[in-house]
PDB file of C-alpha atoms in Angstrom:
ATOM      1  CA  MET T   1     -19.245  35.868  -5.211  1.00 57.00           C
ATOM      2  CA  LYS T   2     -20.612  38.503  -2.835  1.00 69.00           C
ATOM      3  CA  LEU T   3     -24.018  37.572  -1.443  1.00 77.00           C
ATOM      4  CA  ALA T   4     -26.626  40.193  -0.609  1.00 79.00           C
ATOM      5  CA  ALA T   5     -27.705  40.600   3.006  1.00 91.00           C
ATOM      6  CA  PRO T   6     -31.094  39.030   3.758  1.00 95.00           C
ATOM      7  CA  VAL T   7     -34.298  40.969   4.246  1.00 96.00           C
ATOM      8  CA  VAL T   8     -35.818  40.260   7.663  1.00 97.00           C
ATOM      9  CA  ILE T   9     -39.575  40.710   8.041  1.00 96.00           C
ATOM     10  CA  GLY T  10     -40.746  39.601  11.476  1.00 94.00           C
ATOM     11  CA  ASN T  11     -40.015  35.872  11.734  1.00 94.00           C
ATOM     12  CA  ALA T  12     -39.238  35.622   8.005  1.00 97.00           C
ATOM     13  CA  THR T  13     -35.689  35.856   6.600  1.00 98.00           C
ATOM     14  CA  LEU T  14     -35.599  36.300   2.823  1.00 98.00           C
ATOM     15  CA  TYR T  15     -32.569  35.949   0.547  1.00 97.00           C
ATOM     16  CA  LEU T  16     -32.224  37.242  -3.015  1.00 97.00           C
ATOM     17  CA  GLY T  17     -29.897  34.840  -4.796  1.00 95.00           C
ATOM     18  CA  ASP T  18     -29.232  31.254  -5.787  1.00 93.00           C
ATOM     19  CA  CYS T  19     -29.802  28.730  -3.000  1.00 94.00           C
ATOM     20  CA  ARG T  20     -26.757  26.764  -4.165  1.00 93.00           C
ATOM     21  CA  ASP T  21     -24.470  29.784  -3.674  1.00 94.00           C
ATOM     22  CA  LEU T  22     -25.879  30.325  -0.195  1.00 95.00           C
ATOM     23  CA  LEU T  23     -25.353  26.671   0.688  1.00 95.00           C
ATOM     24  CA  ASP T  24     -21.791  26.759  -0.661  1.00 94.00           C
ATOM     25  CA  ALA T  25     -21.113  29.810   1.526  1.00 94.00           C
ATOM     26  CA  GLY T  26     -22.221  27.889   4.627  1.00 94.00           C
ATOM     27  CA  THR T  27     -25.139  30.258   5.266  1.00 95.00           C
ATOM     28  CA  PHE T  28     -27.371  27.483   6.614  1.00 95.00           C
ATOM     29  CA  ALA T  29     -24.774  25.286   8.300  1.00 93.00           C
ATOM     30  CA  SER T  30     -26.264  25.867  11.763  1.00 94.00           C
ATOM     31  CA  LEU T  31     -29.936  25.370  10.953  1.00 95.00           C
ATOM     32  CA  PRO T  32     -31.875  23.265  13.465  1.00 96.00           C
ATOM     33  CA  PHE T  33     -32.859  19.749  12.430  1.00 96.00           C
ATOM     34  CA  ASP T  34     -36.467  20.401  13.474  1.00 96.00           C
ATOM     35  CA  ALA T  35     -37.373  22.168  10.245  1.00 98.00           C
ATOM     36  CA  ALA T  36     -39.017  21.318   6.923  1.00 98.00           C
ATOM     37  CA  LEU T  37     -38.275  22.082   3.292  1.00 98.00           C
ATOM     38  CA  VAL T  38     -41.444  23.014   1.403  1.00 98.00           C
ATOM     39  CA  MET T  39     -40.439  23.738  -2.159  1.00 97.00           C
ATOM     40  CA  ASP T  40     -41.515  23.995  -5.788  1.00 94.00           C
ATOM     41  CA  PRO T  41     -38.313  23.351  -7.778  1.00 91.00           C
ATOM     42  CA  PRO T  42     -38.086  23.743 -11.588  1.00 85.00           C
ATOM     43  CA  TYR T  43     -39.292  20.198 -12.222  1.00 73.00           C
ATOM     44  CA  SER T  44     -40.780  20.822 -15.680  1.00 61.00           C
ATOM     45  CA  SER T  45     -37.338  21.085 -17.229  1.00 51.00           C
ATOM     46  CA  GLY T  46     -35.554  17.774 -17.000  1.00 47.00           C
ATOM     47  CA  GLY T  47     -37.960  15.509 -18.825  1.00 47.00           C
ATOM     48  CA  TYR T  48     -37.814  17.646 -21.956  1.00 48.00           C
ATOM     49  CA  GLN T  49     -34.285  19.011 -22.147  1.00 46.00           C
ATOM     50  CA  GLU T  50     -32.771  15.895 -23.727  1.00 45.00           C
ATOM     51  CA  ALA T  51     -35.466  16.060 -26.399  1.00 41.00           C
ATOM     52  CA  GLY T  52     -34.146  19.431 -27.503  1.00 45.00           C
ATOM     53  CA  LYS T  53     -35.970  21.962 -25.361  1.00 47.00           C
ATOM     54  CA  GLY T  54     -33.914  25.117 -25.230  1.00 48.00           C
ATOM     55  CA  ALA T  55     -35.839  27.400 -22.886  1.00 44.00           C
ATOM     56  CA  GLY T  56     -37.561  27.325 -19.519  1.00 41.00           C
ATOM     57  CA  SER T  57     -41.120  26.224 -18.970  1.00 39.00           C
ATOM     58  CA  VAL T  58     -43.873  28.732 -19.599  1.00 34.00           C
ATOM     59  CA  GLY T  59     -46.583  29.750 -17.151  1.00 36.00           C
ATOM     60  CA  THR T  60     -50.053  28.858 -18.370  1.00 34.00           C
ATOM     61  CA  THR T  61     -51.535  32.322 -17.957  1.00 33.00           C
ATOM     62  CA  THR T  62     -48.664  34.822 -18.033  1.00 34.00           C
ATOM     63  CA  GLY T  63     -46.491  33.424 -20.821  1.00 37.00           C
ATOM     64  CA  ALA T  64     -43.356  34.219 -18.795  1.00 39.00           C
ATOM     65  CA  THR T  65     -40.493  31.739 -18.696  1.00 43.00           C
ATOM     66  CA  ILE T  66     -39.116  30.443 -15.392  1.00 45.00           C
ATOM     67  CA  ALA T  67     -35.507  31.381 -14.685  1.00 52.00           C
ATOM     68  CA  GLY T  68     -33.232  28.372 -14.436  1.00 53.00           C
ATOM     69  CA  ASP T  69     -35.830  25.948 -15.759  1.00 55.00           C
ATOM     70  CA  THR T  70     -33.569  24.565 -18.468  1.00 60.00           C
ATOM     71  CA  TYR T  71     -31.969  21.635 -16.654  1.00 66.00           C
ATOM     72  CA  SER T  72     -31.279  18.305 -18.234  1.00 73.00           C
ATOM     73  CA  THR T  73     -32.616  15.369 -16.251  1.00 79.00           C
ATOM     74  CA  ARG T  74     -29.129  14.824 -14.827  1.00 81.00           C
ATOM     75  CA  GLY T  75     -28.900  18.511 -13.969  1.00 81.00           C
ATOM     76  CA  TYR T  76     -32.245  18.356 -12.187  1.00 85.00           C
ATOM     77  CA  LEU T  77     -31.111  15.305 -10.218  1.00 88.00           C
ATOM     78  CA  ARG T  78     -27.936  17.119  -9.119  1.00 89.00           C
ATOM     79  CA  LEU T  79     -29.950  20.185  -8.120  1.00 91.00           C
ATOM     80  CA  ILE T  80     -32.436  18.304  -5.915  1.00 94.00           C
ATOM     81  CA  ARG T  81     -29.826  16.003  -4.436  1.00 95.00           C
ATOM     82  CA  GLY T  82     -27.665  19.002  -3.544  1.00 95.00           C
ATOM     83  CA  ILE T  83     -30.564  20.801  -1.865  1.00 96.00           C
ATOM     84  CA  CYS T  84     -31.433  17.717   0.173  1.00 97.00           C
ATOM     85  CA  GLN T  85     -27.848  17.171   1.253  1.00 96.00           C
ATOM     86  CA  GLY T  86     -27.279  20.845   2.004  1.00 96.00           C
ATOM     87  CA  PHE T  87     -30.330  21.379   4.193  1.00 97.00           C
ATOM     88  CA  ARG T  88     -30.000  18.850   7.025  1.00 95.00           C
ATOM     89  CA  VAL T  89     -33.606  19.110   8.173  1.00 97.00           C
ATOM     90  CA  ALA T  90     -36.263  16.617   9.246  1.00 97.00           C
ATOM     91  CA  GLU T  91     -38.803  16.713   6.397  1.00 97.00           C
ATOM     92  CA  ILE T  92     -39.252  17.681   2.779  1.00 98.00           C
ATOM     93  CA  TYR T  93     -42.297  18.414   0.618  1.00 98.00           C
ATOM     94  CA  ALA T  94     -41.364  18.874  -3.052  1.00 98.00           C
ATOM     95  CA  PHE T  95     -43.753  19.585  -5.917  1.00 96.00           C
ATOM     96  CA  THR T  96     -43.277  17.576  -9.099  1.00 93.00           C
ATOM     97  CA  ASP T  97     -45.347  15.968 -11.859  1.00 89.00           C
ATOM     98  CA  TRP T  98     -45.903  12.448 -13.149  1.00 89.00           C
ATOM     99  CA  ARG T  99     -43.057  12.701 -15.677  1.00 86.00           C
ATOM    100  CA  MET T 100     -40.486  13.714 -13.113  1.00 89.00           C
ATOM    101  CA  TRP T 101     -41.805  11.708 -10.146  1.00 93.00           C
ATOM    102  CA  PRO T 102     -39.246   8.849 -10.452  1.00 93.00           C
ATOM    103  CA  ASN T 103     -36.350  11.316 -10.763  1.00 92.00           C
ATOM    104  CA  THR T 104     -37.591  13.460  -7.894  1.00 95.00           C
ATOM    105  CA  LEU T 105     -38.038  10.416  -5.658  1.00 97.00           C
ATOM    106  CA  ASP T 106     -34.540   9.122  -6.474  1.00 96.00           C
ATOM    107  CA  ALA T 107     -32.900  12.517  -5.892  1.00 96.00           C
ATOM    108  CA  ILE T 108     -34.647  13.027  -2.552  1.00 97.00           C
ATOM    109  CA  GLU T 109     -33.676   9.566  -1.319  1.00 97.00           C
ATOM    110  CA  ASP T 110     -30.106  10.027  -2.591  1.00 96.00           C
ATOM    111  CA  GLY T 111     -30.104  13.251  -0.563  1.00 96.00           C
ATOM    112  CA  GLY T 112     -30.744  11.369   2.680  1.00 97.00           C
ATOM    113  CA  PHE T 113     -34.529  11.417   3.060  1.00 98.00           C
ATOM    114  CA  ARG T 114     -36.798   8.400   3.024  1.00 97.00           C
ATOM    115  CA  VAL T 115     -39.778   9.063   0.741  1.00 97.00           C
ATOM    116  CA  ARG T 116     -42.877   8.364   2.800  1.00 95.00           C
ATOM    117  CA  SER T 117     -45.804   9.187   0.521  1.00 95.00           C
ATOM    118  CA  MET T 118     -47.109  10.721  -2.692  1.00 97.00           C
ATOM    119  CA  ILE T 119     -49.451  13.656  -2.073  1.00 97.00           C
ATOM    120  CA  VAL T 120     -51.799  14.679  -4.880  1.00 97.00           C
ATOM    121  CA  TRP T 121     -52.955  18.223  -5.535  1.00 95.00           C
ATOM    122  CA  ASN T 122     -56.285  17.936  -7.371  1.00 95.00           C
ATOM    123  CA  LYS T 123     -56.800  21.168  -9.324  1.00 92.00           C
ATOM    124  CA  GLY T 124     -60.464  20.491 -10.044  1.00 88.00           C
ATOM    125  CA  PHE T 125     -60.203  20.557 -13.834  1.00 84.00           C
ATOM    126  CA  GLY T 126     -57.716  19.593 -16.540  1.00 80.00           C
ATOM    127  CA  GLY T 127     -55.042  21.875 -17.910  1.00 76.00           C
ATOM    128  CA  LEU T 128     -53.635  22.190 -21.409  1.00 73.00           C
ATOM    129  CA  GLY T 129     -53.354  19.176 -23.684  1.00 76.00           C
ATOM    130  CA  VAL T 130     -55.540  16.667 -25.501  1.00 79.00           C
ATOM    131  CA  LYS T 131     -57.659  13.740 -24.329  1.00 85.00           C
ATOM    132  CA  TRP T 132     -56.430  13.003 -20.774  1.00 88.00           C
ATOM    133  CA  ARG T 133     -55.426  16.483 -19.660  1.00 86.00           C
ATOM    134  CA  SER T 134     -53.531  16.623 -16.392  1.00 86.00           C
ATOM    135  CA  GLN T 135     -55.758  17.679 -13.509  1.00 91.00           C
ATOM    136  CA  HIS T 136     -53.232  17.196 -10.769  1.00 93.00           C
ATOM    137  CA  GLU T 137     -49.676  17.745  -9.594  1.00 93.00           C
ATOM    138  CA  LEU T 138     -47.731  15.614  -7.174  1.00 96.00           C
ATOM    139  CA  ILE T 139     -45.891  16.417  -3.958  1.00 97.00           C
ATOM    140  CA  CYS T 140     -43.133  14.103  -2.784  1.00 98.00           C
ATOM    141  CA  TRP T 141     -43.000  13.822   1.002  1.00 97.00           C
ATOM    142  CA  GLY T 142     -39.810  12.581   2.612  1.00 97.00           C
ATOM    143  CA  ALA T 143     -38.473  12.451   6.161  1.00 97.00           C
ATOM    144  CA  ARG T 144     -35.309  11.689   8.101  1.00 96.00           C
ATOM    145  CA  GLY T 145     -35.624   9.543  11.211  1.00 86.00           C
ATOM    146  CA  ALA T 146     -38.771   8.450  13.002  1.00 82.00           C
ATOM    147  CA  LEU T 147     -42.008  10.408  12.752  1.00 79.00           C
ATOM    148  CA  GLU T 148     -44.437  11.113  15.552  1.00 74.00           C
ATOM    149  CA  SER T 149     -47.940   9.769  15.094  1.00 70.00           C
ATOM    150  CA  GLY T 150     -50.949  12.065  15.032  1.00 66.00           C
ATOM    151  CA  TRP T 151     -51.437  13.359  11.496  1.00 63.00           C
ATOM    152  CA  GLY T 152     -54.134  11.402   9.704  1.00 73.00           C
ATOM    153  CA  ALA T 153     -55.267  13.388   6.659  1.00 82.00           C
ATOM    154  CA  GLY T 154     -55.783  11.769   3.270  1.00 91.00           C
ATOM    155  CA  ASN T 155     -53.137  12.314   0.627  1.00 95.00           C
ATOM    156  CA  VAL T 156     -55.325  14.313  -1.801  1.00 97.00           C
ATOM    157  CA  ILE T 157     -55.609  18.103  -1.464  1.00 95.00           C
ATOM    158  CA  ASN T 158     -58.462  19.663  -3.438  1.00 95.00           C
ATOM    159  CA  ALA T 159     -57.820  23.270  -4.441  1.00 93.00           C
ATOM    160  CA  ASN T 160     -58.488  25.275  -7.584  1.00 87.00           C
ATOM    161  CA  ARG T 161     -55.561  26.824  -9.434  1.00 79.00           C
ATOM    162  CA  SER T 162     -54.346  30.144  -8.075  1.00 67.00           C
ATOM    163  CA  GLY T 163     -54.731  31.979 -11.365  1.00 64.00           C
ATOM    164  CA  ASN T 164     -50.994  32.789 -11.361  1.00 64.00           C
ATOM    165  CA  GLU T 165     -51.514  36.401 -10.305  1.00 72.00           C
ATOM    166  CA  PHE T 166     -48.032  36.780  -8.823  1.00 68.00           C
ATOM    167  CA  HIS T 167     -45.937  34.080 -10.551  1.00 72.00           C
ATOM    168  CA  PRO T 168     -46.178  31.932 -13.704  1.00 69.00           C
ATOM    169  CA  THR T 169     -46.330  28.688 -11.707  1.00 74.00           C
ATOM    170  CA  GLU T 170     -47.897  29.987  -8.497  1.00 74.00           C
ATOM    171  CA  LYS T 171     -49.377  27.383  -6.159  1.00 90.00           C
ATOM    172  CA  PRO T 172     -52.599  28.071  -4.216  1.00 92.00           C
ATOM    173  CA  LEU T 173     -52.241  29.278  -0.639  1.00 94.00           C
ATOM    174  CA  LEU T 174     -54.665  26.542   0.462  1.00 95.00           C
ATOM    175  CA  VAL T 175     -52.250  23.837  -0.728  1.00 96.00           C
ATOM    176  CA  LEU T 176     -49.253  25.421   1.021  1.00 97.00           C
ATOM    177  CA  ASP T 177     -51.318  25.923   4.181  1.00 96.00           C
ATOM    178  CA  GLU T 178     -52.008  22.178   4.256  1.00 96.00           C
ATOM    179  CA  LEU T 179     -48.346  21.265   3.742  1.00 97.00           C
ATOM    180  CA  VAL T 180     -47.074  23.680   6.392  1.00 97.00           C
ATOM    181  CA  LYS T 181     -49.696  22.399   8.830  1.00 95.00           C
ATOM    182  CA  ALA T 182     -48.766  18.785   8.112  1.00 93.00           C
ATOM    183  CA  ALA T 183     -45.065  19.454   8.551  1.00 93.00           C
ATOM    184  CA  ALA T 184     -45.696  20.688  12.128  1.00 88.00           C
ATOM    185  CA  ARG T 185     -42.164  22.149  12.320  1.00 95.00           C
ATOM    186  CA  PRO T 186     -41.270  25.513  13.881  1.00 97.00           C
ATOM    187  CA  LEU T 187     -39.149  26.487  10.857  1.00 98.00           C
ATOM    188  CA  ILE T 188     -40.211  26.263   7.194  1.00 98.00           C
ATOM    189  CA  ILE T 189     -37.644  26.704   4.391  1.00 98.00           C
ATOM    190  CA  ASP T 190     -38.364  27.342   0.711  1.00 98.00           C
ATOM    191  CA  PRO T 191     -35.223  27.450  -1.489  1.00 97.00           C
ATOM    192  CA  PHE T 192     -37.340  28.322  -4.579  1.00 96.00           C
ATOM    193  CA  MET T 193     -39.585  30.907  -2.968  1.00 95.00           C
ATOM    194  CA  GLY T 194     -41.072  32.483  -6.096  1.00 93.00           C
ATOM    195  CA  SER T 195     -43.734  35.002  -5.074  1.00 92.00           C
ATOM    196  CA  GLY T 196     -43.669  33.866  -1.439  1.00 95.00           C
ATOM    197  CA  THR T 197     -46.797  31.738  -1.025  1.00 96.00           C
ATOM    198  CA  THR T 198     -44.993  29.281   1.258  1.00 97.00           C
ATOM    199  CA  GLY T 199     -43.851  32.202   3.390  1.00 97.00           C
ATOM    200  CA  VAL T 200     -47.399  33.554   3.649  1.00 96.00           C
ATOM    201  CA  ALA T 201     -48.593  30.103   4.776  1.00 97.00           C
ATOM    202  CA  ALA T 202     -45.796  29.927   7.369  1.00 97.00           C
ATOM    203  CA  VAL T 203     -46.634  33.393   8.719  1.00 96.00           C
ATOM    204  CA  ASN T 204     -50.335  32.523   8.887  1.00 94.00           C
ATOM    205  CA  GLN T 205     -49.495  29.560  11.113  1.00 94.00           C
ATOM    206  CA  GLY T 206     -46.967  31.301  13.345  1.00 95.00           C
ATOM    207  CA  ARG T 207     -43.877  29.548  11.964  1.00 97.00           C
ATOM    208  CA  LYS T 208     -40.451  30.969  11.292  1.00 97.00           C
ATOM    209  CA  PHE T 209     -39.612  31.110   7.592  1.00 98.00           C
ATOM    210  CA  ILE T 210     -36.510  31.176   5.413  1.00 98.00           C
ATOM    211  CA  GLY T 211     -37.086  31.906   1.734  1.00 98.00           C
ATOM    212  CA  ILE T 212     -34.675  32.147  -1.195  1.00 98.00           C
ATOM    213  CA  GLU T 213     -35.504  33.510  -4.642  1.00 95.00           C
ATOM    214  CA  LEU T 214     -33.292  34.030  -7.688  1.00 93.00           C
ATOM    215  CA  GLU T 215     -35.362  36.614  -9.590  1.00 92.00           C
ATOM    216  CA  ARG T 216     -35.537  40.117  -8.154  1.00 94.00           C
ATOM    217  CA  GLU T 217     -39.054  40.821  -9.455  1.00 94.00           C
ATOM    218  CA  HIS T 218     -40.517  37.780  -7.710  1.00 94.00           C
ATOM    219  CA  PHE T 219     -38.379  38.385  -4.612  1.00 96.00           C
ATOM    220  CA  GLU T 220     -39.837  41.874  -4.229  1.00 96.00           C
ATOM    221  CA  ILE T 221     -43.373  40.508  -4.640  1.00 95.00           C
ATOM    222  CA  ALA T 222     -42.623  37.899  -1.972  1.00 96.00           C
ATOM    223  CA  CYS T 223     -41.369  40.590   0.409  1.00 97.00           C
ATOM    224  CA  ARG T 224     -44.570  42.588  -0.007  1.00 96.00           C
ATOM    225  CA  ARG T 225     -46.841  39.567   0.402  1.00 95.00           C
ATOM    226  CA  ILE T 226     -45.053  38.303   3.499  1.00 97.00           C
ATOM    227  CA  GLU T 227     -44.991  41.788   5.022  1.00 96.00           C
ATOM    228  CA  ASN T 228     -48.747  42.057   4.416  1.00 94.00           C
ATOM    229  CA  ALA T 229     -49.270  38.641   6.027  1.00 94.00           C
ATOM    230  CA  GLN T 230     -47.215  39.742   9.054  1.00 91.00           C
ATOM    231  CA  ARG T 231     -49.285  42.925   9.286  1.00 90.00           C
ATOM    232  CA  GLN T 232     -52.540  40.943   9.217  1.00 85.00           C
ATOM    233  CA  ALA T 233     -51.203  38.574  11.873  1.00 78.00           C
ATOM    234  CA  ARG T 234     -50.413  41.492  14.172  1.00 76.00           C
ATOM    235  CA  LEU T 235     -53.760  43.123  13.453  1.00 72.00           C
ATOM    236  CA  PHE T 236     -55.770  40.061  14.434  1.00 68.00           C
ATOM    237  CA  GLY T 237     -53.413  39.033  17.229  1.00 62.00           C
TER     238      GLY T 237
END
């Protein structure tokens, strides 16, 4: 399979394609260890597929399905484990929910990270559903090797939903800003880049960024957003 050349925007390198194909091609074999994965994988799929779900999850405001979000639980485990094994970096921050937390934790630890904490994104109000509507999502934080002391924030991030302007499951920039800041690594990698919010957070904090996105429409949005962030960074010096 021929892989497209990346788009380079300042310190950001963006790939249109499947992260698994890029890993198989050895694209990231020489990445430095001092980097962090900050990613929002298709975690809504696995818990439902065995019950007969035949399509990807649906964004709450756009109605659009998410490409590739049709994994069985076993497929999801293979996906996350493969990402963790393929990217030999120091830390990982992976979004998930309460249904998929045990599977996400197991896959990340099978991939060579030690899970260090559960981070909670408090959205401020409940979403769809009845009675106890979910008001939060979870972020699984894992690390390889010893960690330096110094970061002392609580494990709850309060931020309203983004409104999904650019992507059906878009995460707020405030949440990604906090994760990138906590990672304190010179290189941030997002294998499921979506509309590029992680890349914008990395640019805002002067980090190098590698982003990968499967869908062309979202890839092009990510390119524009990251280019705008770079422009603002240069403007304000």
